[in-house]
Amino acid sequence: MVLRAAESDEDGVRPAQSRAAALFPSNLHTEPPCVSKRVFRRPCNARLPAPNRVCKRVRMVLRAAESDEDGVRPAQSRAAALFPSNLHTEPPCVSKRVFRRPCNARLPAPNRVCKGVRMVLRPRNRMKTSGCLHRTATVRERTFLPASRTERTPLRSNLFYRPIFHQIFHFHLAHPAVSVIPGGRLVSSIITGRRNGTEGKKHGMSKAAYVGLGVSATLIMLGGAACSKAPRVAPGASVASATMPRAGTVDERFQSYNIEMVEVTGGRFWKPYGKQVDAILKAQSSARQSGSNQPAGMSPDLYQYRPPIDLSKPRLRKLAAALGPAYVRVSGTWANTTYFQNSDRPPPKSPPTGFNGVLTRRQWKGVVDFAHAVNAEIVTSFAISPGTRDARGVWTPKQARQLLAYTKSIGGGIAAAEYMNEPTFPAMGGAPKGYDAAAYVRDFAVFRPFIKRAAPDMLILGPGSVGEGISLAPKSMNLLKSEDLLKATGPGAFDAFSYHSYGAVSKRCAAMGAAATTSPDAALSEAWLSRAGHIEAFYAGLRDQFDPGKPIWVTETADAACGGDPWASTFLDSFRYLDQLGSLAKRGVQVNIHNTLASSDYGLLDENTLAPRPNYWAALLWRKFMGTTVLDAGASPAPLHLYAHCLRGQPGGVALLAINTDRKTAQSLEIPTEADRYTLTAPSAQSLEDTRVQLNGTDLKLGAGDVLPQLLGVATPSGHVTFAPASITFLAIPEANNPSCR
């Protein structure tokens, strides 16, 4: 036998497949040789009469030979060394020194037929299957064994040098320089067998065996340093997927997205980060250009003009449709001051007095057509700037009436709307000077009855507040308290209670104070990830006090206000994105609308190329697995955050989301039922600030013709599951048989 030439893999170790080729070359189309009793027995039925000497083929389930999340090459890849996929004969029966006999090797001759064995990964233990003893081959926290139902059974060791081989075996798992085969023994590439045509000695150890043992002992010493580099694994808890109680439900369109009104109309939006923005932030100016369509109180240099978004682009529609059904919210700060031109004439060169932007019929029809194409329903808000008011300064519904009527005329509809965007910051939103709670209540008294007549099926959302629950804005800013707004409007004013959730302001708005900002170092901290919960708790308290029982909608959210932080477009923010979805769903929030779909740093898609960012892939997996029924997964053993829903499209099935926020230590969990595993990680564990993301070790990216990749899981048996440091895992458990999911 001759080893094939092979290049060393990334850790300098020759791949197991090339070592295995020494035993059974993949181009050998005859039965593999019977090997010395020291290594292998003869083939299972080699002693049967010729007519009965038939062995069934063994089917090996092999997966990509890439390192798994804890840096260990999967056992399947090394298993391929023993039974090449193109070898169409029965693998040999192996000696008790390596394997036990095949399951039915001791049956009467007519029944002595080797059954096919499907090799899968299972938790490390000693097992019994069909009355036959097997020692499993440990691969850190995983093992090789037949894919049948098993039970534990004691098994005596027949290695007289068990202690040293135990160490050698575990060294091999980190550095597979020697082959490990099912049976839990270590076989050096120089272990005795047939050498030069003569069989190795039957008793005692040959010279080659002593050499192999010496080499193995050396490897033990070398392995100490290598193993120390592996991530630590924290002891885990367990989940009972079959008995998780129902915690509530969410809207079918729970995960949704926002398109800023200024994207639709074109205008000045947040300038991308770069040297220019860095220089501007150093010389921050609060000057405001008169008449420009940008929020008051912010430096105009932080914005740049963007042309209107083309909502008809095939890539944009294809990617948005994959997240459907959803709500598409077309609103934002700029919507407060946007004039709807209810004619097909070209838009004016400058907006009418009292407005800062113009929305044309053609642009709004593009929104309606987009919503139809991607299975989305429209959510919006209305203009409230001085141009919408009468001589007394009271809001009038003229603009809102025209927009609603035109929407209906082109076959569209508005599912829900807020009176205005973020009334808690009226000056920044373009409201009249001195706008207060009394003015809001006066205007809302006009708005509500108008909507009930003009669009009775539309939900009225409110108040749509922001900036409360955590310290987000300096006291010098004119913040209207939601409590004052709710007191004045009274109970029953809103069909659903809405608010906006930002855990911080981005570095663009650092002038608001250091307490309002965050950093990438804090992105996986409990303090940061809990902010969404603190904000929800604040507004849920107001809902319970003033409008009990009303559903809660988060109508705008992202990592940070003011366009997002630089790392919002990277995998680092996906932890917050999914943790927020999981935690808010468990708290009873019905809808969560991310800002934005394809603009600025917090967009799910790159605004120039429309290429998916990590948060898009996170959103796609959420949509694929997490159904509308929310389950109680129990207390999360921090730093592992656990969330569970009924598995979408699978009665009785459960979807478990496990987020390991520890950057250095792997976490573990016991699951009672086999599952399919989908793990998101950064391409490099050293840098989570990467705009790329991997699913089970493979880069996620669009294919030819913008085809979305298949999201393929890894079959994971019941028992011990390990989650790599800084990883996000969905476990789809279709056979959970949870009664709450039927």
XYZ file of C-alpha atoms in Angstrom:
742
model
C 0.000 0.000 0.000
C 1.278 3.441 -0.860
C 0.075 6.756 0.533
C -1.162 9.244 -2.018
C 0.527 12.579 -2.363
C -1.444 15.235 -0.558
C -0.869 18.755 0.588
C -0.990 19.593 4.242
C -4.149 21.280 5.404
C -4.394 24.601 7.186
C -3.011 23.352 10.488
C -0.074 21.592 8.889
C -1.567 18.126 9.281
C -1.840 15.750 6.354
C -5.559 15.186 5.633
C -7.048 11.971 6.943
C -8.304 11.030 3.500
C -4.788 10.811 2.113
C -3.672 8.663 5.029
C -6.697 6.469 4.550
C -5.818 5.889 0.949
C -3.051 3.675 2.254
C -5.674 1.197 3.393
C -8.290 1.356 0.654
C -7.337 3.362 -2.438
C -10.397 4.989 -3.980
C -9.536 3.546 -7.375
C -9.475 -0.035 -6.079
C -12.572 -1.717 -7.479
C -12.047 -5.086 -5.837
C -12.593 -6.270 -2.319
C -10.157 -4.662 0.120
C -7.473 -6.969 1.420
C -7.902 -8.892 4.627
C -5.538 -7.334 7.079
C -3.644 -8.806 9.991
C -5.634 -9.815 13.035
C -3.732 -7.112 14.852
C -5.589 -4.592 12.768
C -8.497 -6.145 10.864
C -10.355 -9.415 10.729
C -11.212 -11.081 7.466
C -14.297 -9.862 5.545
C -17.547 -10.624 7.319
C -18.616 -13.674 5.362
C -15.285 -14.677 3.855
C -15.657 -18.171 5.293
C -19.137 -18.812 3.941
C -19.708 -21.084 0.956
C -19.115 -19.242 -2.276
C -22.841 -18.901 -3.218
C -23.538 -17.093 0.041
C -20.395 -14.971 0.122
C -22.185 -11.697 -0.529
C -21.714 -8.576 1.557
C -24.063 -5.622 1.325
C -22.569 -2.277 0.580
C -22.020 0.132 3.476
C -23.378 3.608 2.846
C -21.175 6.311 4.318
C -22.747 9.705 4.886
C -19.946 12.196 4.320
C -20.062 15.922 4.624
C -17.732 18.672 3.507
C -14.289 18.072 4.940
C -14.070 21.503 6.477
C -13.336 22.303 10.071
C -16.408 22.575 12.230
C -17.161 25.413 14.585
C -14.682 24.311 17.247
C -11.834 23.843 14.813
C -11.974 20.050 14.550
C -12.084 18.366 11.172
C -15.399 16.430 11.070
C -15.146 12.751 11.842
C -17.009 11.938 8.650
C -14.075 13.227 6.619
C -11.685 10.937 8.439
C -14.195 8.123 8.176
C -13.963 8.340 4.415
C -10.458 7.013 4.868
C -11.805 3.632 5.881
C -14.561 3.118 3.373
C -14.062 5.102 0.139
C -17.320 6.136 -1.468
C -16.495 4.372 -4.732
C -15.577 1.060 -3.107
C -18.407 -1.286 -3.985
C -17.512 -4.181 -1.705
C -18.035 -4.847 1.974
C -15.518 -3.249 4.332
C -13.530 -5.826 6.258
C -14.511 -7.068 9.668
C -12.065 -5.725 12.161
C -10.233 -7.359 15.016
C -11.443 -7.058 18.581
C -8.327 -4.990 19.113
C -9.875 -2.365 16.904
C -13.558 -3.248 16.396
C -15.944 -5.755 17.801
C -17.195 -8.285 15.319
C -19.980 -7.206 12.950
C -23.412 -7.348 14.523
C -24.435 -10.711 13.119
C -21.007 -12.295 12.699
C -21.911 -15.074 15.111
C -25.278 -15.910 13.595
C -25.758 -19.207 11.748
C -24.118 -19.192 8.359
C -27.327 -18.687 6.307
C -28.045 -15.501 8.244
C -24.480 -14.239 8.432
C -24.911 -11.239 6.157
C -23.315 -7.901 6.999
C -25.879 -5.157 7.230
C -25.258 -1.690 5.884
C -24.235 0.821 8.514
C -24.906 4.531 8.206
C -22.276 6.522 10.059
C -23.348 9.727 11.770
C -22.079 11.942 14.556
C -23.436 11.279 18.005
C -22.528 12.396 21.538
C -19.608 10.512 23.018
C -20.716 7.467 24.982
C -20.515 3.734 24.901
C -23.307 2.185 23.020
C -25.082 -1.010 22.204
C -26.922 -1.514 18.962
C -28.931 -4.582 17.972
C -27.234 -6.566 20.717
C -23.721 -5.883 19.434
C -21.075 -4.008 21.324
C -19.350 -1.016 19.758
C -16.890 1.462 21.138
C -17.552 4.864 19.707
C -14.773 6.962 18.254
C -14.749 10.273 20.065
C -14.354 13.497 18.154
C -14.199 15.974 20.976
C -17.854 16.199 21.962
C -18.992 14.015 19.041
C -18.727 10.389 18.081
C -19.037 7.923 15.233
C -21.580 5.163 15.539
C -24.312 3.435 13.547
C -27.416 5.565 13.024
C -29.802 3.305 14.885
C -31.468 3.844 18.220
C -28.945 3.026 20.896
C -28.652 2.487 24.605
C -25.683 2.706 26.872
C -23.904 -0.444 27.906
C -20.605 -1.052 29.702
C -17.703 -2.199 27.577
C -14.408 -3.464 28.876
C -11.229 -2.043 27.469
C -8.942 -4.552 25.856
C -6.003 -2.213 25.542
C -3.420 -3.184 28.121
C -1.835 0.229 27.681
C -5.141 2.113 27.988
C -3.833 5.257 29.791
C -1.274 6.206 27.198
C -3.557 5.335 24.296
C -6.344 7.340 25.878
C -4.084 10.393 25.763
C -2.898 9.604 22.266
C -6.469 9.268 21.068
C -7.567 12.592 22.453
C -4.445 14.232 21.057
C -5.399 12.934 17.646
C -8.716 14.717 17.749
C -6.993 18.079 17.642
C -4.153 16.918 15.389
C -5.227 13.952 13.255
C -1.717 12.981 12.268
C -2.686 9.362 12.774
C -5.915 7.703 11.788
C -8.716 7.138 14.263
C -11.250 4.544 13.233
C -14.577 3.526 14.771
C -13.772 1.492 17.802
C -12.076 4.211 19.771
C -8.514 2.854 19.204
C -5.614 4.645 17.694
C -3.943 3.142 14.645
C -0.631 4.604 13.601
C 0.181 4.634 9.934
C 3.101 2.384 10.864
C 1.158 -0.036 13.041
C 1.883 -3.640 12.205
C -0.071 -5.484 9.590
C 1.147 -7.262 6.505
C 4.660 -6.148 5.847
C 6.660 -7.407 2.916
C 4.172 -10.196 2.382
C 4.415 -11.662 5.877
C 1.840 -11.352 8.575
C 2.798 -9.571 11.762
C 3.408 -11.547 14.861
C 0.342 -12.824 16.578
C 1.547 -12.185 20.095
C 3.567 -9.321 21.506
C 4.516 -6.123 19.773
C 6.615 -5.997 16.661
C 9.445 -3.550 16.180
C 7.162 -1.355 14.073
C 4.594 -1.340 16.854
C 7.202 -0.125 19.346
C 8.201 2.576 16.900
C 4.531 3.539 16.500
C 4.085 3.703 20.243
C 7.184 5.875 20.575
C 5.962 8.249 17.889
C 2.555 8.385 19.558
C 4.112 9.241 22.921
C 5.984 12.083 21.253
C 2.764 13.306 19.735
C 1.193 13.435 23.179
C 3.759 15.977 24.306
C 3.315 18.019 21.160
C -0.449 17.838 21.508
C -0.455 19.608 24.842
C 0.382 22.924 23.258
C -1.903 22.345 20.298
C -4.881 21.406 22.420
C -4.458 24.474 24.567
C -5.383 26.606 21.555
C -8.827 25.009 21.248
C -11.724 27.059 22.637
C -12.956 26.183 26.090
C -16.373 24.576 26.376
C -18.600 25.691 29.212
C -20.863 23.108 30.849
C -24.322 23.220 29.322
C -27.963 23.090 30.263
C -30.683 21.092 28.549
C -33.882 21.918 26.711
C -37.102 19.940 26.508
C -38.391 20.749 23.058
C -41.446 18.499 23.437
C -42.765 20.241 26.548
C -41.870 23.899 25.988
C -45.039 25.810 26.873
C -46.680 28.326 24.566
C -45.637 31.862 25.490
C -47.720 33.739 22.919
C -47.933 34.551 19.221
C -46.595 37.195 16.853
C -47.935 38.711 13.658
C -47.238 36.700 10.507
C -45.375 39.813 9.339
C -43.491 40.131 12.620
C -40.110 40.661 10.923
C -40.450 43.657 8.602
C -38.417 46.544 7.183
C -38.473 50.268 6.569
C -37.796 52.299 3.436
C -37.176 55.909 4.355
C -39.455 58.419 2.659
C -36.364 60.350 1.587
C -35.188 57.234 -0.295
C -38.398 57.280 -2.322
C -38.360 60.995 -3.079
C -34.603 61.468 -3.263
C -32.856 63.888 -0.973
C -30.153 64.340 1.600
C -29.648 61.276 3.795
C -26.813 60.153 6.047
C -23.401 60.365 4.429
C -21.448 57.060 4.389
C -18.569 56.746 6.838
C -15.117 57.655 5.619
C -12.461 60.306 5.910
C -14.946 63.081 5.179
C -17.293 62.083 7.978
C -14.392 61.613 10.377
C -13.184 65.132 9.642
C -16.688 66.537 10.018
C -17.173 64.880 13.369
C -13.977 66.447 14.626
C -15.240 69.856 13.667
C -18.916 69.254 14.450
C -21.204 72.088 13.506
C -24.873 72.348 14.338
C -25.623 74.865 11.608
C -28.739 74.201 9.588
C -29.314 75.110 5.959
C -32.594 76.909 5.591
C -35.155 74.943 3.582
C -33.043 71.779 3.190
C -34.889 68.490 3.691
C -32.910 67.261 6.671
C -33.674 67.141 10.385
C -33.224 70.299 12.382
C -30.345 70.575 14.810
C -27.922 68.367 12.850
C -24.847 69.361 10.878
C -25.733 69.545 7.161
C -22.293 68.172 6.339
C -23.314 64.775 7.708
C -25.749 64.286 4.832
C -25.366 63.767 1.122
C -27.832 63.748 -1.734
C -29.223 60.424 -2.925
C -31.374 60.022 -6.039
C -34.761 58.300 -5.655
C -34.492 54.551 -5.104
C -35.539 52.321 -8.010
C -37.971 49.902 -6.398
C -38.409 47.988 -9.654
C -34.903 46.481 -9.658
C -35.181 42.679 -9.968
C -32.503 41.963 -7.349
C -34.145 44.244 -4.803
C -37.542 42.677 -5.351
C -36.209 39.123 -5.278
C -34.379 39.638 -1.996
C -37.284 41.487 -0.373
C -39.764 38.827 -1.491
C -37.682 36.151 0.246
C -38.444 37.907 3.548
C -42.182 38.029 2.890
C -44.822 38.267 4.012
C -43.774 41.492 5.704
C -44.729 45.088 6.286
C -42.864 47.733 4.338
C -42.928 50.995 6.246
C -42.382 54.120 4.155
C -41.884 56.870 6.671
C -39.122 58.350 8.803
C -38.217 61.854 9.886
C -38.405 63.169 6.326
C -42.037 62.014 5.942
C -43.144 64.725 8.390
C -42.250 67.431 5.890
C -42.945 65.761 2.504
C -45.544 67.198 0.134
C -47.617 64.758 -1.966
C -48.068 66.125 -5.481
C -51.431 64.742 -6.540
C -50.944 65.186 -10.285
C -48.857 63.758 -13.092
C -47.145 67.060 -13.800
C -43.368 67.270 -13.300
C -42.477 68.063 -9.689
C -41.637 71.668 -8.822
C -37.983 72.646 -8.609
C -38.454 73.422 -4.939
C -41.091 72.176 -2.456
C -44.118 74.340 -1.654
C -43.877 76.621 1.338
C -44.048 74.715 4.588
C -42.556 71.493 3.129
C -39.033 70.192 2.610
C -39.589 67.466 0.001
C -41.938 66.315 -2.773
C -43.461 62.853 -3.321
C -44.815 62.333 -6.839
C -47.580 60.001 -7.955
C -45.088 57.987 -9.951
C -42.888 57.480 -6.905
C -45.783 56.429 -4.692
C -47.081 54.060 -7.366
C -43.601 52.514 -7.321
C -44.085 51.850 -3.601
C -47.498 50.239 -4.176
C -46.181 48.078 -7.029
C -43.186 47.036 -4.925
C -45.453 46.014 -2.041
C -47.556 43.860 -4.363
C -44.471 42.230 -5.893
C -42.809 41.250 -2.591
C -45.876 40.257 -0.538
C -45.699 43.299 1.718
C -48.330 45.568 3.227
C -47.685 49.292 3.522
C -47.238 51.155 6.800
C -46.666 54.919 6.755
C -47.148 58.253 8.525
C -48.377 61.611 7.287
C -46.959 65.077 6.799
C -47.475 67.432 9.764
C -45.209 70.369 8.849
C -46.439 74.013 8.750
C -47.600 73.505 5.147
C -50.359 71.139 6.305
C -51.945 73.626 8.732
C -54.675 76.214 8.639
C -54.386 79.819 9.728
C -54.791 78.800 13.369
C -51.935 76.332 13.115
C -54.221 73.278 13.356
C -53.423 70.226 11.226
C -55.697 69.651 8.229
C -56.219 66.273 6.467
C -55.993 67.589 2.886
C -52.626 65.987 2.097
C -53.502 62.718 3.865
C -56.839 62.506 2.031
C -55.161 62.867 -1.361
C -52.572 60.203 -0.598
C -55.194 57.722 0.642
C -57.468 58.314 -2.336
C -54.677 57.907 -4.881
C -53.440 54.733 -3.192
C -56.899 53.197 -3.464
C -57.287 54.289 -7.094
C -54.228 52.308 -8.185
C -55.273 49.154 -6.358
C -53.194 49.688 -3.261
C -53.900 50.003 0.412
C -52.319 51.199 3.626
C -52.478 48.624 6.387
C -51.457 50.879 9.265
C -50.179 54.392 9.903
C -48.971 56.734 12.623
C -50.196 60.301 12.682
C -46.620 61.565 12.608
C -43.096 60.212 12.919
C -41.580 60.429 16.417
C -43.685 63.093 18.146
C -41.328 63.020 21.138
C -38.797 65.023 19.053
C -41.094 67.450 17.243
C -38.512 70.140 16.433
C -36.160 67.637 14.790
C -39.106 66.225 12.873
C -40.124 69.522 11.313
C -43.176 70.305 13.473
C -44.092 73.961 14.038
C -41.991 75.866 16.532
C -43.113 75.345 20.109
C -45.021 72.149 19.319
C -46.048 70.472 22.593
C -48.307 67.763 24.012
C -51.351 70.005 23.870
C -50.772 70.711 20.159
C -50.362 66.968 19.497
C -53.646 66.158 21.213
C -55.439 68.935 19.324
C -54.161 67.617 15.977
C -54.869 63.997 16.837
C -58.462 64.928 17.618
C -58.755 65.856 13.922
C -56.721 62.918 12.592
C -58.513 59.988 14.232
C -62.094 60.687 13.095
C -60.822 61.526 9.609
C -59.068 58.138 9.294
C -62.079 56.232 10.580
C -64.141 57.771 7.771
C -61.581 57.766 4.934
C -59.812 54.454 5.663
C -61.821 52.466 8.228
C -59.748 49.306 7.701
C -56.436 51.030 8.402
C -54.921 50.528 11.849
C -54.036 53.682 13.725
C -50.664 53.239 15.388
C -49.280 55.502 18.059
C -47.797 57.386 19.571
C -44.609 56.266 17.723
C -42.308 57.685 20.371
C -38.523 57.351 20.603
C -35.751 58.253 23.034
C -37.243 56.927 26.275
C -36.474 53.941 28.458
C -32.732 54.544 28.195
C -30.592 57.678 28.084
C -30.531 58.578 24.389
C -30.807 62.347 24.135
C -29.374 65.202 26.193
C -31.730 67.062 28.484
C -31.212 70.197 26.399
C -33.241 68.638 23.558
C -36.964 69.326 23.563
C -38.321 65.884 24.394
C -42.079 65.452 24.720
C -42.880 62.703 27.185
C -45.027 59.867 25.900
C -46.818 59.802 29.226
C -48.051 63.350 28.619
C -49.200 62.467 25.098
C -51.080 59.392 26.312
C -52.707 61.171 29.207
C -54.107 63.782 26.873
C -55.279 61.459 24.083
C -56.987 59.090 26.518
C -57.630 55.334 26.268
C -58.696 53.796 22.977
C -57.010 56.424 20.818
C -54.759 53.873 19.071
C -55.502 50.478 17.574
C -51.971 49.363 18.405
C -49.314 50.891 20.628
C -46.150 51.820 18.686
C -42.683 53.044 19.549
C -39.201 53.194 18.003
C -36.233 51.359 19.487
C -32.610 52.456 19.214
C -30.093 51.356 21.809
C -27.763 54.243 20.985
C -27.034 57.037 18.550
C -24.297 56.472 16.000
C -20.965 58.243 16.013
C -22.483 60.732 13.541
C -24.550 62.048 16.440
C -21.835 61.806 19.067
C -22.516 65.447 19.894
C -25.577 64.189 21.805
C -23.208 62.879 24.470
C -20.948 59.912 25.118
C -23.636 58.192 27.216
C -25.812 57.865 24.124
C -23.175 56.082 22.022
C -21.724 52.584 22.052
C -18.665 50.744 20.720
C -17.905 47.483 18.887
C -16.267 46.124 22.035
C -19.644 46.283 23.775
C -21.616 44.704 20.914
C -21.847 41.253 22.539
C -22.193 42.459 26.114
C -25.278 41.750 28.192
C -25.598 45.459 28.910
C -25.876 46.267 25.192
C -28.095 43.362 24.184
C -30.492 44.054 27.049
C -31.206 47.615 25.928
C -34.020 46.576 23.587
C -35.665 44.854 26.547
C -35.313 47.915 28.755
C -36.920 50.106 26.088
C -39.761 47.618 25.579
C -40.366 47.385 29.313
C -40.687 51.167 29.527
C -43.224 51.455 26.718
C -45.099 48.283 27.721
C -45.576 49.899 31.125
C -47.151 52.945 29.485
C -49.338 50.711 27.325
C -50.537 48.818 30.377
C -51.277 52.071 32.183
C -53.076 53.969 29.431
C -54.218 51.403 26.833
C -54.113 47.923 28.370
C -54.420 44.969 26.060
C -53.426 46.770 22.872
C -50.795 45.015 20.725
C -47.311 46.527 20.630
C -45.544 47.366 17.362
C -41.914 48.485 17.057
C -42.269 50.555 13.909
C -38.612 51.532 13.542
C -35.439 49.997 14.956
C -31.758 49.392 14.258
C -28.497 49.284 16.158
C -28.198 53.066 16.426
C -30.061 56.151 15.280
C -28.437 58.593 12.837
C -27.810 56.041 10.077
C -26.231 53.303 12.198
C -22.664 52.752 13.384
C -19.878 51.577 11.040
C -20.208 47.962 12.242
C -23.986 47.878 11.615
C -23.247 46.393 8.186
C -21.133 43.554 9.629
C -21.741 40.221 11.311
C -21.082 41.866 14.666
C -24.545 43.461 14.577
C -26.313 40.198 13.701
C -26.144 39.188 17.365
C -28.202 42.235 18.327
C -30.511 41.843 15.335
C -31.545 38.271 16.147
C -31.413 38.665 19.917
C -33.822 41.575 19.627
C -36.223 39.571 17.465
C -36.123 36.680 19.917
C -36.455 38.705 23.087
C -39.199 41.037 21.814
C -41.252 38.153 20.422
C -41.048 36.472 23.820
C -42.162 39.729 25.460
C -45.257 39.868 23.263
C -44.272 42.469 20.659
C -46.298 41.796 17.498
C -44.273 43.570 14.798
C -40.618 44.612 14.550
C -39.710 46.873 11.591
C -35.998 47.166 10.864
C -34.549 50.411 9.528
C -33.700 50.068 6.631
C -34.025 47.617 3.765
C -31.326 49.152 1.572
C -29.961 52.463 2.763
C -27.148 53.678 4.997
C -25.014 51.491 7.249
C -27.903 49.740 8.961
C -29.495 48.575 5.701
C -30.053 44.847 5.235
C -28.689 45.319 1.714
C -25.815 47.424 0.439
C -27.390 50.538 -1.039
C -25.067 50.627 -4.052
C -24.870 46.962 -5.064
C -27.929 45.585 -3.216
C -25.676 42.743 -2.057
C -27.004 41.047 1.090
C -25.287 41.952 4.337
C -25.005 39.611 7.339
C -28.242 40.898 8.864
C -30.082 39.975 5.671
C -28.925 36.365 5.963
C -29.896 36.406 9.638
C -33.335 37.701 8.648
C -33.675 35.018 5.977
C -32.976 32.234 8.479
C -35.416 33.734 10.957
C -38.064 33.784 8.251
C -37.298 30.182 7.275
C -37.595 28.648 10.733
C -39.305 30.832 13.325
C -43.080 30.470 13.168
C -45.738 32.689 14.696
C -46.185 30.663 17.903
C -43.643 31.677 20.538
C -42.470 29.062 23.036
C -40.838 29.461 26.413
C -37.366 27.926 26.086
C -36.691 28.536 29.768
C -34.029 30.665 31.345
C -31.041 31.301 29.086
C -27.751 30.219 30.673
C -25.800 33.401 29.814
C -23.795 33.943 27.697
C -25.963 31.538 25.682
C -29.236 33.213 24.685
C -32.028 30.754 23.821
C -35.290 31.478 21.997
C -37.835 29.018 20.675
C -40.778 29.169 18.271
C -42.836 26.529 16.572
C -41.013 25.421 13.440
C -42.521 27.096 10.406
C -44.432 24.694 8.174
C -43.889 21.630 10.389
C -46.716 20.681 12.786
C -45.270 19.648 16.119
C -41.817 20.907 15.184
C -39.730 23.371 17.193
C -37.149 25.933 16.064
C -34.494 26.811 18.621
C -32.277 29.883 18.262
C -29.034 29.701 20.260
C -26.804 32.793 20.357
C -23.377 32.373 21.950
C -22.185 35.851 22.851
C -18.940 34.675 24.450
C -16.034 35.565 22.178
C -13.684 32.921 23.603
C -15.625 30.069 25.172
C -17.835 27.548 23.428
C -21.185 26.819 25.056
C -23.068 23.545 25.135
C -26.588 22.241 25.383
C -28.362 18.905 25.613
C -31.165 18.359 23.113
C -33.528 15.383 23.404
C -34.289 14.949 19.700
C -32.232 14.977 16.528
C -32.180 18.284 14.680
C -30.838 20.068 11.634
C -28.246 22.650 12.522
C -27.637 26.025 10.830
C -24.722 27.960 12.330
C -23.712 31.486 11.348
C -20.124 32.552 11.981
C -17.699 35.165 10.720
C -15.143 33.919 8.155
C -12.445 34.659 10.714
C -12.932 34.204 14.430
C -10.458 37.047 14.960
C -12.743 39.634 13.345
C -16.508 39.790 13.695
C -16.586 43.125 11.858
C -16.846 41.426 8.483
C -19.487 42.104 5.858
C -19.362 38.408 4.945
C -20.917 35.586 6.925
C -20.721 31.803 6.727
C -23.405 29.174 7.174
C -21.959 25.928 8.512
C -18.538 27.016 7.263
C -19.610 28.068 3.757
C -19.789 31.699 2.593
C -23.321 32.925 1.987
C -23.612 34.763 -1.311
C -25.894 35.083 -4.290
C -25.445 32.738 -7.201
C -25.686 33.367 -10.929
C -28.780 35.344 -11.784
C -29.062 36.487 -8.158
C -30.263 33.062 -7.095
C -30.343 32.654 -3.335
C -28.186 29.767 -2.090
C -29.720 26.666 -0.623
C -29.702 26.920 3.146
C -28.558 23.422 4.014
C -28.399 22.190 7.575
C -26.172 19.628 9.241
C -27.901 16.577 10.697
C -27.325 16.674 14.443
C -28.303 13.765 16.680
C -29.858 14.086 20.094
C -27.561 14.683 23.016
C -24.694 17.068 23.493
C -24.444 20.058 21.116
C -21.614 22.580 21.243
C -21.860 26.169 20.030
C -18.625 27.825 18.976
C -17.566 31.155 20.469
C -19.335 34.143 18.887
C -21.747 32.062 16.833
C -25.460 32.031 16.058
C -27.242 28.717 15.564
C -30.736 27.750 14.473
C -31.744 24.199 15.363
C -34.715 22.891 13.404
C -36.324 20.040 15.369
C -39.121 18.674 13.164
C -39.815 15.614 15.367
C -40.158 17.523 18.642
C -43.876 16.619 18.878
C -44.636 19.730 20.900
C -48.431 19.875 21.433
C -48.373 23.688 21.331
C -47.162 23.490 17.736
C -49.788 21.141 16.301
